[in-house]
Amino acid sequence: MNDTTTATLHGSYEISADPARLDAARIHHWLSTDAYWALGRTREKQDSAIAGSLNFGAYHRDTGELAAYARVVTDHATFAWLCDVYVDRPARGTGLGTALVTAVRDHLEPYGLRRIMLATADAHGVYEKVGFTPLQNPDKWMALGQH
């Protein structure tokens, strides 16, 4: 399956998994300065994360400018971790975040993954619209390197 074939339209935006379209400098700026989970992340660390992940961008159809971003870490067989979901401030409130996460979910569906995970402190409503639910048995989950 080709990971670059996703192209979904949402209003004046196109959502794509084409890595050639990513604006890595803009993504790094957003995340390292305005995303509570990635504040201070170095450009080198962000570029490495992008290189090892399946990435999605939402682009203005008229200008091609990146307006939102999401990253997925996956084995393409059983599991995926959705992370670094960010919508540029001027595009917030347009439904673009929900459209982006929907496009990610739909792109991953053919793989038959058993589970797609994510963590959020404040966007539960966005993810619930797409079908995400709280963990039923959180006491079964563990993590190494928590902050």
PDB file of N, CA, C and O in Angstrom, residues 1-4 6 17 50-56 71-81 104 107-116:
ATOM      1  N   MET A   1       0.846  -1.175   0.000  1.00  0.00           N
ATOM      2  CA  MET A   1       0.000   0.000   0.000  1.00  0.00           C
ATOM      3  C   MET A   1       0.890   1.237   0.000  1.00  0.00           C
ATOM      4  O   MET A   1       1.892   1.286   0.702  1.00  0.00           O
ATOM      5  N   ASN A   2       0.521   2.249  -0.735  1.00  0.00           N
ATOM      6  CA  ASN A   2       1.301   3.462  -0.858  1.00  0.00           C
ATOM      7  C   ASN A   2       0.813   4.493   0.153  1.00  0.00           C
ATOM      8  O   ASN A   2      -0.330   4.928   0.094  1.00  0.00           O
ATOM      9  N   ASP A   3       1.685   4.921   1.064  1.00  0.00           N
ATOM     10  CA  ASP A   3       1.300   5.867   2.096  1.00  0.00           C
ATOM     11  C   ASP A   3       1.138   7.290   1.586  1.00  0.00           C
ATOM     12  O   ASP A   3       0.719   8.158   2.330  1.00  0.00           O
ATOM     13  N   THR A   4       1.456   7.575   0.352  1.00  0.00           N
ATOM     14  CA  THR A   4       1.353   8.950  -0.135  1.00  0.00           C
ATOM     15  C   THR A   4       0.071   9.188  -0.935  1.00  0.00           C
ATOM     16  O   THR A   4      -0.116  10.268  -1.467  1.00  0.00           O
ATOM     17  N   THR A   6      -3.109   9.311   0.097  1.00  0.00           N
ATOM     18  CA  THR A   6      -4.213   9.985   0.762  1.00  0.00           C
ATOM     19  C   THR A   6      -4.345  11.417   0.264  1.00  0.00           C
ATOM     20  O   THR A   6      -3.390  12.179   0.306  1.00  0.00           O
ATOM     21  N   ALA A  17      -0.920  12.797   2.554  1.00  0.00           N
ATOM     22  CA  ALA A  17       0.163  12.078   3.237  1.00  0.00           C
ATOM     23  C   ALA A  17       1.446  12.114   2.417  1.00  0.00           C
ATOM     24  O   ALA A  17       2.364  11.343   2.682  1.00  0.00           O
ATOM     25  N   ILE A  50       9.766  13.090  12.078  1.00  0.00           N
ATOM     26  CA  ILE A  50       9.094  13.126  10.775  1.00  0.00           C
ATOM     27  C   ILE A  50       9.621  12.006   9.884  1.00  0.00           C
ATOM     28  O   ILE A  50       8.847  11.293   9.246  1.00  0.00           O
ATOM     29  N   ALA A  51      10.934  11.840   9.858  1.00  0.00           N
ATOM     30  CA  ALA A  51      11.550  10.838   8.980  1.00  0.00           C
ATOM     31  C   ALA A  51      11.117   9.419   9.332  1.00  0.00           C
ATOM     32  O   ALA A  51      11.024   8.562   8.447  1.00  0.00           O
ATOM     33  N   GLY A  52      10.824   9.154  10.594  1.00  0.00           N
ATOM     34  CA  GLY A  52      10.455   7.811  11.010  1.00  0.00           C
ATOM     35  C   GLY A  52       8.965   7.576  11.113  1.00  0.00           C
ATOM     36  O   GLY A  52       8.540   6.574  11.698  1.00  0.00           O
ATOM     37  N   SER A  53       8.162   8.476  10.563  1.00  0.00           N
ATOM     38  CA  SER A  53       6.719   8.402  10.749  1.00  0.00           C
ATOM     39  C   SER A  53       5.949   8.548   9.437  1.00  0.00           C
ATOM     40  O   SER A  53       6.499   8.972   8.427  1.00  0.00           O
ATOM     41  N   LEU A  54       4.678   8.226   9.510  1.00  0.00           N
ATOM     42  CA  LEU A  54       3.713   8.511   8.455  1.00  0.00           C
ATOM     43  C   LEU A  54       3.133   9.883   8.797  1.00  0.00           C
ATOM     44  O   LEU A  54       2.587  10.068   9.888  1.00  0.00           O
ATOM     45  N   ASN A  55       3.264  10.844   7.897  1.00  0.00           N
ATOM     46  CA  ASN A  55       2.895  12.229   8.183  1.00  0.00           C
ATOM     47  C   ASN A  55       1.742  12.695   7.300  1.00  0.00           C
ATOM     48  O   ASN A  55       1.658  12.312   6.129  1.00  0.00           O
ATOM     49  N   PHE A  56       0.910  13.540   7.871  1.00  0.00           N
ATOM     50  CA  PHE A  56      -0.234  14.102   7.158  1.00  0.00           C
ATOM     51  C   PHE A  56      -0.195  15.615   7.282  1.00  0.00           C
ATOM     52  O   PHE A  56       0.072  16.148   8.356  1.00  0.00           O
ATOM     53  N   ARG A  71       1.020  13.278  12.851  1.00  0.00           N
ATOM     54  CA  ARG A  71       2.067  12.277  12.660  1.00  0.00           C
ATOM     55  C   ARG A  71       1.589  10.957  13.245  1.00  0.00           C
ATOM     56  O   ARG A  71       0.939  10.926  14.286  1.00  0.00           O
ATOM     57  N   VAL A  72       1.907   9.856  12.548  1.00  0.00           N
ATOM     58  CA  VAL A  72       1.528   8.517  12.996  1.00  0.00           C
ATOM     59  C   VAL A  72       2.774   7.641  13.038  1.00  0.00           C
ATOM     60  O   VAL A  72       3.514   7.568  12.059  1.00  0.00           O
ATOM     61  N   VAL A  73       2.976   6.993  14.166  1.00  0.00           N
ATOM     62  CA  VAL A  73       4.023   5.989  14.303  1.00  0.00           C
ATOM     63  C   VAL A  73       3.312   4.641  14.227  1.00  0.00           C
ATOM     64  O   VAL A  73       2.406   4.377  15.028  1.00  0.00           O
ATOM     65  N   THR A  74       3.685   3.801  13.262  1.00  0.00           N
ATOM     66  CA  THR A  74       2.947   2.555  13.058  1.00  0.00           C
ATOM     67  C   THR A  74       3.823   1.461  12.471  1.00  0.00           C
ATOM     68  O   THR A  74       4.809   1.738  11.788  1.00  0.00           O
ATOM     69  N   ASP A  75       3.408   0.220  12.719  1.00  0.00           N
ATOM     70  CA  ASP A  75       4.059  -0.930  12.074  1.00  0.00           C
ATOM     71  C   ASP A  75       3.279  -1.353  10.833  1.00  0.00           C
ATOM     72  O   ASP A  75       3.633  -2.309  10.177  1.00  0.00           O
ATOM     73  N   HIS A  76       2.186  -0.662  10.525  1.00  0.00           N
ATOM     74  CA  HIS A  76       1.325  -0.928   9.368  1.00  0.00           C
ATOM     75  C   HIS A  76       0.672  -2.308   9.428  1.00  0.00           C
ATOM     76  O   HIS A  76       0.198  -2.807   8.422  1.00  0.00           O
ATOM     77  N   ALA A  77       0.643  -2.925  10.606  1.00  0.00           N
ATOM     78  CA  ALA A  77       0.069  -4.265  10.723  1.00  0.00           C
ATOM     79  C   ALA A  77      -0.855  -4.407  11.930  1.00  0.00           C
ATOM     80  O   ALA A  77      -1.957  -4.924  11.797  1.00  0.00           O
ATOM     81  N   THR A  78      -0.415  -3.920  13.097  1.00  0.00           N
ATOM     82  CA  THR A  78      -1.212  -4.151  14.297  1.00  0.00           C
ATOM     83  C   THR A  78      -1.463  -2.912  15.137  1.00  0.00           C
ATOM     84  O   THR A  78      -2.417  -2.875  15.902  1.00  0.00           O
ATOM     85  N   PHE A  79      -0.611  -1.894  15.027  1.00  0.00           N
ATOM     86  CA  PHE A  79      -0.661  -0.795  15.992  1.00  0.00           C
ATOM     87  C   PHE A  79      -0.259   0.527  15.354  1.00  0.00           C
ATOM     88  O   PHE A  79       0.586   0.564  14.458  1.00  0.00           O
ATOM     89  N   ALA A  80      -0.846   1.606  15.870  1.00  0.00           N
ATOM     90  CA  ALA A  80      -0.438   2.955  15.468  1.00  0.00           C
ATOM     91  C   ALA A  80      -0.587   3.900  16.652  1.00  0.00           C
ATOM     92  O   ALA A  80      -1.479   3.731  17.492  1.00  0.00           O
ATOM     93  N   TRP A  81       0.283   4.873  16.701  1.00  0.00           N
ATOM     94  CA  TRP A  81       0.229   5.936  17.698  1.00  0.00           C
ATOM     95  C   TRP A  81       0.059   7.245  16.939  1.00  0.00           C
ATOM     96  O   TRP A  81       0.915   7.633  16.134  1.00  0.00           O
ATOM     97  N   VAL A 104      -6.714  10.599   8.674  1.00  0.00           N
ATOM     98  CA  VAL A 104      -5.726   9.659   9.216  1.00  0.00           C
ATOM     99  C   VAL A 104      -6.389   8.321   9.491  1.00  0.00           C
ATOM    100  O   VAL A 104      -5.890   7.264   9.079  1.00  0.00           O
ATOM    101  N   HIS A 107      -7.216   6.550   6.285  1.00  0.00           N
ATOM    102  CA  HIS A 107      -5.997   6.091   5.610  1.00  0.00           C
ATOM    103  C   HIS A 107      -5.481   4.795   6.250  1.00  0.00           C
ATOM    104  O   HIS A 107      -5.001   3.901   5.546  1.00  0.00           O
ATOM    105  N   LEU A 108      -5.584   4.703   7.564  1.00  0.00           N
ATOM    106  CA  LEU A 108      -5.074   3.531   8.285  1.00  0.00           C
ATOM    107  C   LEU A 108      -6.022   2.336   8.232  1.00  0.00           C
ATOM    108  O   LEU A 108      -5.596   1.197   8.438  1.00  0.00           O
ATOM    109  N   GLU A 109      -7.287   2.558   7.937  1.00  0.00           N
ATOM    110  CA  GLU A 109      -8.304   1.498   7.978  1.00  0.00           C
ATOM    111  C   GLU A 109      -7.930   0.262   7.164  1.00  0.00           C
ATOM    112  O   GLU A 109      -8.085  -0.868   7.651  1.00  0.00           O
ATOM    113  N   PRO A 110      -7.429   0.382   5.950  1.00  0.00           N
ATOM    114  CA  PRO A 110      -7.114  -0.821   5.161  1.00  0.00           C
ATOM    115  C   PRO A 110      -6.040  -1.724   5.781  1.00  0.00           C
ATOM    116  O   PRO A 110      -5.933  -2.895   5.415  1.00  0.00           O
ATOM    117  N   TYR A 111      -5.246  -1.203   6.684  1.00  0.00           N
ATOM    118  CA  TYR A 111      -4.203  -2.012   7.306  1.00  0.00           C
ATOM    119  C   TYR A 111      -4.771  -3.007   8.320  1.00  0.00           C
ATOM    120  O   TYR A 111      -4.084  -3.949   8.711  1.00  0.00           O
ATOM    121  N   GLY A 112      -5.996  -2.788   8.778  1.00  0.00           N
ATOM    122  CA  GLY A 112      -6.595  -3.688   9.755  1.00  0.00           C
ATOM    123  C   GLY A 112      -5.903  -3.643  11.106  1.00  0.00           C
ATOM    124  O   GLY A 112      -5.785  -4.668  11.788  1.00  0.00           O
ATOM    125  N   LEU A 113      -5.454  -2.467  11.512  1.00  0.00           N
ATOM    126  CA  LEU A 113      -4.764  -2.322  12.790  1.00  0.00           C
ATOM    127  C   LEU A 113      -5.680  -2.699  13.944  1.00  0.00           C
ATOM    128  O   LEU A 113      -6.871  -2.421  13.925  1.00  0.00           O
ATOM    129  N   ARG A 114      -5.104  -3.331  14.938  1.00  0.00           N
ATOM    130  CA  ARG A 114      -5.891  -3.701  16.116  1.00  0.00           C
ATOM    131  C   ARG A 114      -6.198  -2.484  16.976  1.00  0.00           C
ATOM    132  O   ARG A 114      -7.251  -2.392  17.596  1.00  0.00           O
ATOM    133  N   ARG A 115      -5.267  -1.536  17.002  1.00  0.00           N
ATOM    134  CA  ARG A 115      -5.444  -0.403  17.902  1.00  0.00           C
ATOM    135  C   ARG A 115      -4.711   0.818  17.363  1.00  0.00           C
ATOM    136  O   ARG A 115      -3.595   0.722  16.884  1.00  0.00           O
ATOM    137  N   ILE A 116      -5.363   1.978  17.484  1.00  0.00           N
ATOM    138  CA  ILE A 116      -4.736   3.276  17.235  1.00  0.00           C
ATOM    139  C   ILE A 116      -4.854   4.041  18.542  1.00  0.00           C
ATOM    140  O   ILE A 116      -5.962   4.250  19.051  1.00  0.00           O
TER     141      ILE A 116
END
